[in-house]
């Protein structure tokens, strides 16, 4: 599994809300740096992690940097497999439309714009975890 | 008295512990990730609606706005700023932070 | 009215120090007095002047120092917590032979009695933590 | 309420398990220091805080100091109002007998040994919180 | 694969989130405050008994002993030391920590 | 087998660093290799030599330094996290004009790429945190 040069499947698991703790932001910094390594990268947002992708954040009142625009840059870094737990959304009263619309351009299809976010359920999450070579937890 | 909750009800049991012992007439202030406890349409909304029947529930507006959820608050929840936070602490005669 | 504030977490990782800062600032602006801000547990990390946060982020430590300077705030780092976590003033530097000292302006290291005193002397104690 | 010289009602609220985080231990250090101030002190253990008082801890395997013997010294410091949430115990399958037997000696009754731990329910906890001048949270 | 849970099921939702997606045949290792999830007679015991039906559940013995609960474990839970922890990581081909 | 270890919390407040240490020690004793221990978030505080913990407590920082010394462990503190939280080596001390430096023996400051590399090069990555 650790063959030099082989591409590995890397998963970043995000389960915490933004701003209350810094994990969401510092996790995103890892993803951006990690993109340069040209591995097979996925992101999973579950539990309160789904709140990281909510649109319309305005942090002026708490005096902290709003890092949420950075998510929309992920597509440019070829990070386009973003899995969101649909049950986590539902129990929080959220729909896909409450999240940022994250897209990427597929060079194999004449740069067609495609959605990066994929809603997944319990079984798909279980599979996703099992398929990885490396999981980063924050 | 004033109860302060700074945790999401979906992540920890802090809000549930608070609601269990916060007396009628007391005030519950939701700050930081605690603001997620103030939202409508969630698994937690019924518990909060029940709290609103005989307790005052406030949310720190800056924390709700930061998280993009300021427009999703339950009816009956008061929005306060840091000045209002100070007033709540000054007005009540005790403070319990549910860390 | 006289407030005491307790901060249990360090800068950046948890929002506790940010919330405490905005609370303190608002209280002072409304004419209240802050008897003391006591930093306990990882909260002592709010007093390190070794931080150099990114330009586009707030400087949590400096903000506390400036608030202390402007309002004569008493910012106290618990000595036992500070020793466990690596906060060293000039006196401790000499005693333990460290290469430097990292307590930021406006902060001082003292004992847990200062927390109890804050609880007794203040009209209200507000705790910020994880 | 902040009359100089008046005795205040101080409550320490402990809601976290020991060893996973240091709050239990460092909270105990505050209680010991605070005892010198001769205030009206109470301790409340609720939620996972009730685990702090479980007897028979052996920390050799994790290489951390077992600070639990210190609880038995609280009586000598005149800290003898220790309230434990009986519902928290019950949902954890614990009985009073699973906790350390904490006692104090009543000088007004010829140093009779008395129990320091009092089991309390929801309403008593609600009252206890309302009665305090100062609450320390950890 | 190996799932590691280090939180009490009475404090956070980490264990519940883990049990929801840990597949039959996977291993769940409870460490630190996570060991409280391994105890018999608690509000959480039924959920753990259900997990034991088709998953392997281990507890780090040193963490259970530290907390004075080593004699309260559910039947069917394996006790491991740090060596056993290493073996579990080496044996399974993936590790997910439910922080 | 080759392990990578990630530590997300600082010493003493959370057990994460203790668990990681005992895991690493056991792995080395069994003949496994530790490719790298990467300290992120508050985990960088594990690398401060400014701590002086009580005599009756373990010395978390020193324990890591000694394990590194004995086994040639690579202990890496994330530079961005270190700057936010006040970990300064001699180079950073000069650059930012601090009064000293507080990176303990055996630790080095480097970039996040070192974490990704550990994930790729190691057979297993184990994360310890809060």
XYZ file of C-alpha atoms in Angstrom:
734
model
C 0.000 0.000 0.000
C 2.951 2.338 0.528
C 4.575 1.675 -2.855
C 6.718 4.695 -3.672
C 5.206 6.761 -6.447
C 1.795 5.115 -6.357
C -1.216 7.375 -5.941
C -2.976 7.026 -2.617
C -6.554 7.639 -1.675
C -6.599 10.465 0.895
C -9.726 11.422 2.803
C -10.176 14.492 4.969
C -12.976 13.998 7.499
C -14.595 17.194 8.817
C -16.997 16.767 11.719
C -16.807 20.084 13.575
C -18.602 23.400 13.234
C -16.641 26.450 12.054
C -15.448 29.369 14.267
C -16.255 27.785 17.645
C -13.003 25.917 17.069
C -10.287 26.390 14.446
C -10.295 22.791 13.151
C -12.417 23.612 10.087
C -10.054 26.362 8.974
C -6.789 24.571 9.700
C -8.158 21.455 8.034
C -8.809 23.485 4.897
C -5.197 24.674 4.981
C -4.050 21.046 4.926
C -6.299 20.300 1.952
C -4.837 23.212 -0.025
C -1.244 22.181 0.684
C -2.117 18.536 0.069
C -3.475 19.323 -3.397
C 0.089 19.820 -4.654
C 0.858 16.162 -3.960
C -1.448 14.957 -6.743
C -3.090 12.171 -4.807
C -6.648 10.871 -5.073
C -8.300 13.298 -2.657
C -11.804 13.303 -1.146
C -13.427 15.417 1.551
C -16.186 14.174 3.808
C -18.396 16.545 5.783
C -20.527 14.879 8.431
C -22.012 15.734 11.837
C -21.508 19.457 12.566
C -18.924 19.521 9.796
C -21.741 20.154 7.311
C -22.065 23.631 8.866
C -18.656 24.487 7.373
C -20.211 24.686 3.917
C -23.235 26.861 4.793
C -23.368 29.927 2.569
C -23.760 33.547 3.612
C -21.294 33.615 6.501
C -20.502 37.095 7.829
C -17.809 37.134 10.504
C -17.403 40.898 10.952
C -19.204 40.827 14.289
C -16.889 38.274 15.854
C -13.708 39.809 14.466
C -12.502 36.593 12.863
C -11.537 35.956 9.263
C -14.289 34.516 7.081
C -12.415 31.628 5.478
C -15.475 30.144 3.768
C -14.786 31.704 0.319
C -11.754 29.416 0.153
C -13.990 26.376 -0.331
C -14.979 27.685 -3.745
C -11.303 27.588 -4.789
C -11.043 23.846 -4.166
C -12.226 23.018 -7.668
C -9.241 24.882 -9.114
C -6.988 22.674 -7.030
C -8.588 19.534 -8.529
C -10.294 18.841 -5.218
C -13.737 17.989 -6.508
C -14.950 14.956 -4.610
C -16.733 16.597 -1.721
C -19.079 14.264 0.101
C -21.768 15.640 2.413
C -23.794 13.498 4.799
C -27.417 13.981 3.762
C -28.735 12.741 7.117
C -26.590 15.294 8.936
C -28.088 18.000 6.740
C -31.636 16.766 7.301
C -31.456 16.663 11.101
C -30.120 20.216 11.009
C -32.954 21.407 8.784
C -30.562 22.126 5.954
C -30.893 21.426 2.251
C -28.258 21.350 -0.466
C -29.400 24.842 -1.394
C -28.256 26.168 2.004
C -24.672 25.214 1.142
C -22.216 26.960 -1.125
C -22.473 25.825 -4.732
C -19.042 24.275 -5.265
C -18.033 23.406 -8.801
C -15.087 22.273 -10.887
C -14.293 22.287 -14.591
C -13.782 18.940 -16.283
C -10.933 19.219 -18.755
C -11.969 15.916 -20.335
C -15.346 17.351 -21.250
C -14.319 20.690 -22.687
C -14.113 22.281 -19.259
C -17.742 21.645 -18.506
C -18.699 22.957 -15.064
C -19.692 20.149 -12.712
C -20.876 19.973 -9.126
C -18.260 19.058 -6.555
C -20.690 18.261 -3.753
C -22.222 14.806 -3.597
C -24.847 13.966 -1.004
C -24.186 10.601 0.597
C -26.033 8.392 3.066
C -24.927 6.027 5.771
C -23.917 3.128 3.510
C -21.980 5.310 1.103
C -20.084 6.885 3.988
C -19.251 3.432 5.338
C -17.916 2.459 1.907
C -16.030 5.702 1.478
C -14.174 5.220 4.766
C -13.265 1.630 3.906
C -11.861 2.603 0.499
C -9.228 5.022 1.786
C -5.506 4.526 2.205
C -5.121 7.485 4.547
C -7.689 9.367 6.620
C -6.950 12.757 8.156
C -9.149 13.592 11.145
C -9.643 17.046 12.605
C -30.219 33.484 36.538
C -28.307 33.448 33.276
C -27.258 30.207 31.601
C -24.649 30.431 28.840
C -24.341 27.588 26.316
C -21.505 27.627 23.769
C -21.806 24.132 22.276
C -23.810 22.734 19.399
C -26.667 20.487 20.562
C -25.663 18.065 17.797
C -22.113 17.688 19.118
C -22.361 17.652 22.910
C -24.951 17.233 25.650
C -24.326 20.692 27.154
C -27.608 22.256 25.985
C -29.648 19.263 27.127
C -28.005 19.433 30.557
C -28.757 23.143 30.744
C -32.406 22.829 29.706
C -32.907 20.081 32.289
C -32.181 22.383 35.227
C -32.767 25.937 33.960
C -35.759 27.178 35.921
C -38.840 28.909 34.556
C -38.015 32.609 34.368
C -34.319 32.058 33.810
C -32.491 33.230 30.704
C -30.494 31.048 28.335
C -27.913 32.761 26.138
C -26.555 30.823 23.163
C -23.092 31.905 21.990
C -20.359 30.499 19.719
C -21.379 27.043 18.409
C -24.271 27.195 20.869
C -26.219 29.279 18.347
C -27.025 26.108 16.403
C -29.396 25.316 19.265
C -31.527 28.321 18.276
C -32.411 27.159 14.765
C -35.780 26.207 13.376
C -36.433 22.954 11.535
C -33.756 20.918 13.312
C -33.829 17.782 15.450
C -33.319 20.097 18.417
C -36.053 22.655 17.633
C -38.816 21.003 19.663
C -36.699 20.991 22.818
C -35.932 24.656 22.323
C -39.572 25.548 21.621
C -40.441 23.861 24.895
C -37.801 25.967 26.658
C -39.238 29.118 25.111
C -42.580 28.444 26.803
C -41.318 29.546 30.208
C -37.732 30.723 29.751
C -36.118 33.544 27.817
C -33.753 32.380 25.088
C -31.248 34.767 23.508
C -28.699 34.264 20.795
C -25.563 36.304 20.198
C -26.262 37.796 16.765
C -22.600 38.043 15.765
C -22.147 34.310 16.263
C -25.280 33.460 14.262
C -24.215 35.763 11.413
C -20.686 34.340 11.347
C -22.153 30.884 10.834
C -24.599 31.981 8.145
C -27.655 30.991 10.180
C -29.026 34.363 11.351
C -32.115 33.941 9.147
C -32.987 30.493 10.503
C -33.762 31.341 14.131
C -36.847 29.995 15.887
C -39.637 32.485 16.527
C -39.440 33.954 19.992
C -35.665 33.968 20.298
C -34.119 37.336 21.129
C -31.023 38.448 19.256
C -28.463 40.373 21.285
C -25.065 41.917 20.546
C -22.073 41.956 22.936
C -23.613 45.011 24.670
C -26.744 42.979 25.215
C -24.622 40.096 26.502
C -23.158 42.462 29.109
C -26.642 43.684 30.041
C -27.856 40.111 30.532
C -24.970 39.323 32.864
C -25.552 42.548 34.792
C -29.318 42.039 35.027
C -29.311 38.488 36.356
C -27.794 37.654 39.697
C -25.882 34.540 38.735
C -24.130 33.079 35.710
C -23.644 29.418 34.853
C -21.522 28.558 31.795
C -22.271 25.092 30.434
C -18.755 24.390 29.126
C -20.876 47.039 38.061
C -17.706 45.029 38.669
C -17.061 41.972 36.477
C -14.594 39.138 36.872
C -13.721 37.096 33.780
C -12.200 33.628 33.585
C -10.730 32.323 30.316
C -10.073 28.571 30.149
C -8.797 28.087 26.589
C -5.900 29.387 24.549
C -6.013 31.649 21.505
C -7.148 30.570 18.017
C -8.121 26.947 18.691
C -11.265 27.801 20.658
C -13.415 30.910 20.375
C -13.466 31.334 24.170
C -10.768 34.021 24.273
C -12.428 35.951 21.424
C -15.791 35.903 23.179
C -14.214 36.994 26.460
C -12.413 39.837 24.704
C -15.537 41.160 22.983
C -17.460 40.846 26.248
C -14.772 42.733 28.177
C -14.566 45.463 25.555
C -18.330 45.940 25.535
C -18.488 45.989 29.325
C -15.784 48.656 29.545
C -17.476 50.743 26.839
C -20.676 50.684 28.869
C -18.815 52.040 31.902
C -18.531 48.806 33.861
C -15.370 47.849 35.701
C -13.390 44.659 35.004
C -11.870 43.625 38.312
C -9.631 41.029 36.714
C -9.300 38.625 33.800
C -7.940 35.316 35.036
C -6.458 32.885 32.513
C -6.505 29.238 33.560
C -5.871 25.843 31.929
C -4.745 26.422 28.299
C -6.040 29.970 28.765
C -2.535 30.964 29.878
C -1.466 30.688 26.219
C -3.318 33.971 25.616
C -0.384 35.640 27.339
C 2.487 34.542 25.083
C 4.221 37.258 23.074
C 5.961 34.611 20.945
C 3.009 34.457 18.528
C 3.184 35.919 15.023
C -0.269 35.224 13.562
C -0.903 35.707 9.824
C -1.430 39.307 8.659
C -5.050 38.669 7.674
C -6.005 37.244 11.085
C -6.638 39.010 14.379
C -3.792 39.132 16.909
C -5.471 37.703 20.004
C -2.569 38.263 22.392
C -1.869 41.822 21.269
C -5.550 42.699 21.506
C -5.574 41.732 25.196
C -2.364 43.685 25.826
C -3.823 46.778 24.176
C -7.081 46.507 26.104
C -5.065 46.223 29.322
C -2.985 49.259 28.373
C -6.036 51.363 27.526
C -8.096 50.473 30.594
C -5.579 49.388 33.217
C -6.924 45.842 33.070
C -5.439 43.239 35.401
C -4.609 40.189 33.247
C -3.454 37.264 35.380
C -1.977 33.966 34.165
C -2.233 31.124 36.686
C 1.309 30.205 37.730
C 0.704 26.445 38.000
C -1.008 26.326 34.602
C 1.737 28.525 33.143
C 4.500 26.218 34.350
C 2.778 23.171 32.838
C 2.286 24.938 29.523
C 5.429 26.955 29.007
C 4.643 30.569 29.944
C 7.745 32.156 31.464
C 8.300 35.697 32.747
C 11.736 37.212 33.399
C 11.844 35.924 36.953
C 10.923 32.359 35.944
C 13.400 32.572 33.070
C 16.223 33.164 35.535
C 15.026 30.571 38.019
C 14.642 27.790 35.427
C 17.418 28.824 33.039
C 15.274 29.284 29.943
C 16.560 31.027 26.805
C 14.031 33.846 27.039
C 10.685 34.953 28.425
C 7.365 35.040 26.643
C 4.822 36.847 28.824
C 3.231 39.613 26.798
C 2.876 43.224 28.049
C -0.010 43.720 30.443
C -0.069 40.117 31.668
C 1.331 38.944 34.987
C 1.797 35.475 36.479
C 0.224 34.831 39.858
C -1.511 32.197 41.961
C -4.961 30.639 41.914
C -5.919 32.797 44.889
C -6.307 35.617 42.391
C -9.154 33.716 40.751
C -10.954 33.142 44.036
C -10.443 36.792 44.934
C -11.915 37.830 41.591
C -14.944 35.669 42.312
C -15.379 37.250 45.740
C -14.662 40.867 44.835
C -16.539 41.068 41.553
C -20.325 41.384 41.333
C -20.376 38.791 38.551
C -17.957 36.134 37.357
C -18.286 35.071 33.720
C -16.447 31.950 32.556
C -15.408 31.371 28.937
C -14.092 27.971 27.907
C -14.523 24.771 25.939
C -23.744 41.137 46.910
C -20.085 42.148 46.817
C -20.013 43.693 50.288
C -16.439 43.590 51.505
C -15.964 41.003 54.210
C -19.271 39.245 53.642
C -19.173 35.519 53.051
C -20.154 34.470 49.550
C -21.675 31.279 48.281
C -19.179 29.700 45.877
C -20.061 26.718 43.705
C -17.648 24.650 41.657
C -19.426 22.826 38.842
C -17.694 19.699 37.520
C -19.154 18.157 34.384
C -16.191 16.441 32.720
C -14.613 13.005 33.051
C -11.136 12.715 34.582
C -7.870 12.055 32.644
C -9.272 12.519 29.120
C -8.913 16.209 29.927
C -7.208 17.978 32.835
C -10.232 20.045 33.930
C -11.121 17.690 36.804
C -7.640 17.890 38.293
C -7.087 21.608 37.814
C -10.561 22.284 39.179
C -9.627 20.387 42.329
C -6.541 22.590 42.671
C -8.796 25.661 42.654
C -11.008 24.150 45.342
C -8.010 23.490 47.599
C -6.652 27.026 47.201
C -10.151 28.462 47.558
C -10.667 26.709 50.888
C -8.299 29.221 52.525
C -10.712 32.054 51.729
C -13.315 30.777 54.203
C -16.326 31.200 51.964
C -19.479 29.107 51.814
C -18.266 26.466 49.370
C -20.182 23.736 47.508
C -19.159 21.323 44.780
C -21.551 19.950 42.185
C -20.752 16.871 40.126
C -23.066 16.292 37.200
C -22.920 14.756 33.696
C -19.553 12.987 33.220
C -18.267 14.890 36.248
C -19.660 12.117 38.450
C -16.897 9.873 37.058
C -14.363 12.027 38.918
C -15.467 10.481 42.211
C -15.417 6.816 41.146
C -13.253 4.758 43.502
C -10.470 2.363 42.608
C -8.672 4.443 39.977
C -5.290 3.082 38.917
C -3.409 5.359 36.529
C -0.099 3.478 36.330
C -0.876 2.230 32.840
C -1.414 5.690 31.372
C 1.550 7.258 33.173
C -0.490 10.057 34.697
C -0.800 11.028 38.348
C -3.784 9.546 40.164
C -5.161 12.688 41.787
C -8.321 11.037 43.107
C -7.010 10.468 46.699
C -7.083 14.267 47.049
C -10.887 14.256 47.136
C -10.764 12.509 50.509
C -8.790 15.452 51.911
C -11.567 17.924 51.121
C -13.286 17.278 54.452
C -10.170 18.487 56.301
C -10.418 21.720 54.314
C -14.018 22.240 55.479
C -15.252 21.441 52.005
C -18.085 19.115 52.891
C -21.039 20.048 50.704
C -20.494 17.787 47.747
C -23.552 17.384 45.585
C -23.792 14.536 43.088
C -26.466 14.307 40.395
C -28.324 11.053 41.086
C -29.754 10.902 37.572
C -26.254 11.206 36.092
C -25.179 8.285 38.262
C -28.199 6.207 37.276
C -27.802 6.600 33.526
C -24.155 5.555 33.932
C -25.117 2.450 35.906
C -23.396 3.806 39.001
C -24.546 3.760 42.629
C -23.321 5.783 45.581
C -21.280 2.740 46.549
C -19.206 3.062 43.362
C -17.950 6.447 44.531
C -15.325 7.260 47.126
C -16.758 7.551 50.627
C -16.041 11.197 51.414
C -16.508 12.331 54.999
C -15.877 15.261 57.313
C -15.781 15.695 61.071
C -18.357 18.014 62.632
C -16.698 19.997 65.382
C -20.110 21.071 66.680
C -21.045 17.456 67.334
C -17.913 16.220 69.046
C -16.165 15.610 65.732
C -18.748 13.118 64.587
C -17.903 11.739 61.139
C -20.484 12.746 58.545
C -20.956 12.081 54.864
C -19.896 14.868 52.522
C -21.682 13.524 49.460
C -25.348 14.357 48.961
C -27.302 12.889 46.076
C -29.462 15.508 44.380
C -32.044 15.459 41.643
C -33.030 17.881 38.946
C -34.982 20.301 41.129
C -32.349 20.440 43.828
C -29.670 21.171 41.234
C -31.825 23.953 39.813
C -32.168 25.451 43.303
C -28.488 24.999 44.078
C -27.448 26.933 40.985
C -29.894 29.764 41.739
C -28.633 30.127 45.313
C -25.002 30.881 44.432
C -23.162 34.181 44.372
C -20.342 32.838 42.226
C -20.131 29.768 40.005
C -16.822 28.434 38.715
C -17.134 26.326 35.563
C -14.512 23.937 34.244
C -10.974 -1.126 9.229
C -10.223 0.279 12.678
C -12.387 2.969 14.264
C -10.952 4.783 17.287
C -13.310 6.588 19.675
C -11.858 8.706 22.492
C -14.996 10.473 23.767
C -17.591 9.549 26.358
C -20.960 8.652 24.788
C -22.586 10.758 27.530
C -20.672 13.906 26.551
C -20.473 13.920 22.754
C -22.045 12.227 19.750
C -18.748 10.742 18.503
C -19.539 7.135 19.413
C -23.026 7.320 17.915
C -21.577 8.713 14.686
C -19.028 5.908 14.617
C -21.531 3.127 15.257
C -23.769 4.477 12.507
C -21.192 3.852 9.776
C -18.810 1.203 11.161
C -19.376 -1.845 8.957
C -19.939 -5.415 10.096
C -16.514 -6.968 10.555
C -14.836 -3.702 11.466
C -13.127 -3.083 14.794
C -13.941 -0.301 17.237
C -11.282 0.633 19.772
C -12.330 2.728 22.755
C -9.543 4.815 24.326
C -9.304 7.727 26.783
C -12.802 8.898 27.802
C -14.124 6.607 25.085
C -13.858 3.676 27.505
C -17.084 4.826 29.186
C -18.820 3.532 26.067
C -17.760 -0.022 26.989
C -19.560 -0.198 30.330
C -22.441 -2.413 31.314
C -25.615 -1.092 32.918
C -25.513 2.345 31.312
C -27.858 4.266 29.019
C -25.401 3.432 26.244
C -25.032 -0.298 26.876
C -27.766 -1.444 24.497
C -26.217 0.419 21.578
C -22.881 -1.175 22.339
C -24.379 -4.653 22.700
C -25.899 -4.168 19.279
C -22.489 -3.218 17.899
C -20.963 -6.336 19.451
C -23.306 -8.508 17.401
C -21.322 -8.007 14.203
C -18.315 -5.841 15.076
C -15.304 -6.316 17.315
C -15.128 -3.870 20.198
C -11.903 -3.359 22.139
C -11.082 -1.158 25.065
C -7.653 0.130 26.084
C -7.209 -1.501 29.495
C -4.967 1.232 30.884
C -7.647 3.847 30.237
C -10.369 1.738 31.854
C -8.182 1.067 34.910
C -7.264 4.744 35.269
C -10.944 5.614 35.457
C -11.772 2.836 37.932
C -14.161 1.085 35.554
C -12.131 -1.944 34.425
C -14.518 -4.295 36.281
C -17.652 -2.878 34.674
C -17.072 -3.812 31.035
C -19.780 -5.393 28.907
C -19.360 -9.079 28.124
C -17.715 -9.626 24.773
C -15.452 -6.601 24.855
C -11.761 -7.314 24.342
C -9.238 -5.586 26.585
C -5.972 -4.562 24.918
C -2.814 -2.790 26.068
C -0.770 -0.302 23.995
C 0.937 -3.267 22.285
C -2.490 -4.549 21.324
C -3.418 -1.056 20.108
C -0.384 -1.160 17.785
C -1.363 -4.628 16.566
C -4.897 -3.458 15.784
C -3.591 -0.559 13.706
C -1.145 -2.840 11.901
C -3.749 -5.540 11.266
C -6.461 -3.371 9.756
C -5.901 -1.491 6.547
C -7.384 1.846 7.538
C -7.828 3.968 10.648
C -10.561 6.499 11.356
C -10.317 8.543 14.571
C -13.668 9.954 15.681
C -12.298 13.110 17.290
C 5.546 -1.597 9.361
C 5.845 2.179 8.977
C 3.542 4.405 11.056
C 2.762 8.083 10.784
C 1.327 9.844 13.826
C -0.584 13.122 13.994
C -1.099 14.909 17.323
C -3.737 17.654 17.360
C -3.737 18.782 21.003
C -1.203 20.248 23.392
C 0.233 18.641 26.515
C -1.650 18.189 29.796
C -5.067 19.603 28.851
C -6.015 16.665 26.635
C -4.819 13.078 26.852
C -4.120 12.971 23.096
C -0.375 13.565 23.404
C -0.081 10.922 26.157
C -1.932 8.347 24.081
C 0.206 9.131 21.038
C 3.372 8.801 23.113
C 2.416 5.423 24.565
C 1.369 4.228 21.120
C 4.663 5.362 19.571
C 6.712 3.783 22.348
C 4.873 0.465 22.014
C 5.207 0.504 18.223
C 8.965 1.111 18.419
C 9.370 -1.616 21.049
C 7.647 -4.038 18.693
C 10.136 -3.196 15.957
C 7.912 -0.953 13.865
C 9.181 2.227 12.301
C 7.721 5.686 13.023
C 8.109 7.674 9.835
C 7.183 10.947 11.521
C 5.153 12.485 14.331
C 3.419 15.600 13.068
C 2.088 18.113 15.598
C -0.750 20.296 14.359
C -3.282 22.734 15.877
C -2.519 23.106 19.631
C -0.381 19.992 19.218
C 2.584 22.271 18.513
C 2.625 23.112 22.243
C 4.101 19.631 22.820
C 7.338 21.091 21.491
C 7.921 23.932 23.961
C 10.905 23.593 26.280
C 9.598 26.461 28.439
C 7.485 24.059 30.528
C 8.412 23.150 34.102
C 5.690 20.718 35.180
C 5.324 19.732 38.862
C 7.783 17.127 40.136
C 5.043 14.537 40.710
C 3.686 14.794 37.159
C 5.062 13.408 33.906
C 7.083 15.748 31.691
C 5.271 15.417 28.370
C 7.663 17.526 26.321
C 10.815 15.915 27.689
C 9.382 12.451 27.126
C 8.958 13.195 23.417
C 12.485 14.640 23.213
C 13.934 11.548 24.861
C 12.010 9.188 22.605
C 13.283 11.135 19.601
C 16.847 10.967 20.909
C 16.652 7.233 21.552
C 15.043 6.255 18.249
C 15.921 9.053 15.847
C 12.260 10.079 15.669
C 11.280 12.929 13.372
C 9.115 15.299 15.437
C 7.655 18.079 13.289
C 5.767 21.161 14.458
C 3.577 22.771 11.789
C 5.021 26.213 11.070
C 1.675 27.968 10.553
C 0.229 26.491 13.746
C 3.475 27.308 15.588
C 3.357 30.950 14.546
C -0.239 31.319 15.713
C 0.544 29.695 19.054
C 3.965 30.991 19.977
C 6.490 28.268 19.146
C 9.745 29.892 18.043
C 13.034 28.306 17.003
C 16.325 30.211 16.777
C 15.719 31.243 13.199
C 12.217 32.544 13.919
C 13.566 34.267 17.041
C 15.943 36.330 14.902
C 13.401 37.011 12.192
C 10.690 38.232 14.570
C 12.892 39.738 17.282
C 11.698 37.561 20.172
C 13.549 37.405 23.496
C 14.348 33.708 23.142
C 13.411 30.441 21.496
C 11.349 27.616 22.929
C 11.513 24.622 20.608
C 12.605 21.600 22.611
C 15.413 19.239 21.506
C 14.352 16.737 18.870
C 11.559 18.906 17.452
C 11.775 20.899 14.249
C 9.437 23.400 12.636
C 8.321 22.695 9.065
C 5.398 22.971 6.676
C 2.116 21.122 6.290
C 3.583 19.232 3.352
C 5.366 17.111 5.943
C 2.000 15.870 7.185
C 0.824 14.928 3.710
C 4.131 13.228 3.043
C 3.781 11.246 6.278
C 0.334 10.147 5.163
C 1.668 9.022 1.794
C 4.917 7.402 2.942
C 3.640 5.610 6.024
C 1.646 2.381 5.872
C -0.741 3.729 8.499
C -1.571 7.196 9.796
C -2.993 7.387 13.322
C -4.525 10.655 14.499
C -4.749 11.643 18.171
C -6.817 14.664 19.151
C -9.830 16.115 20.912
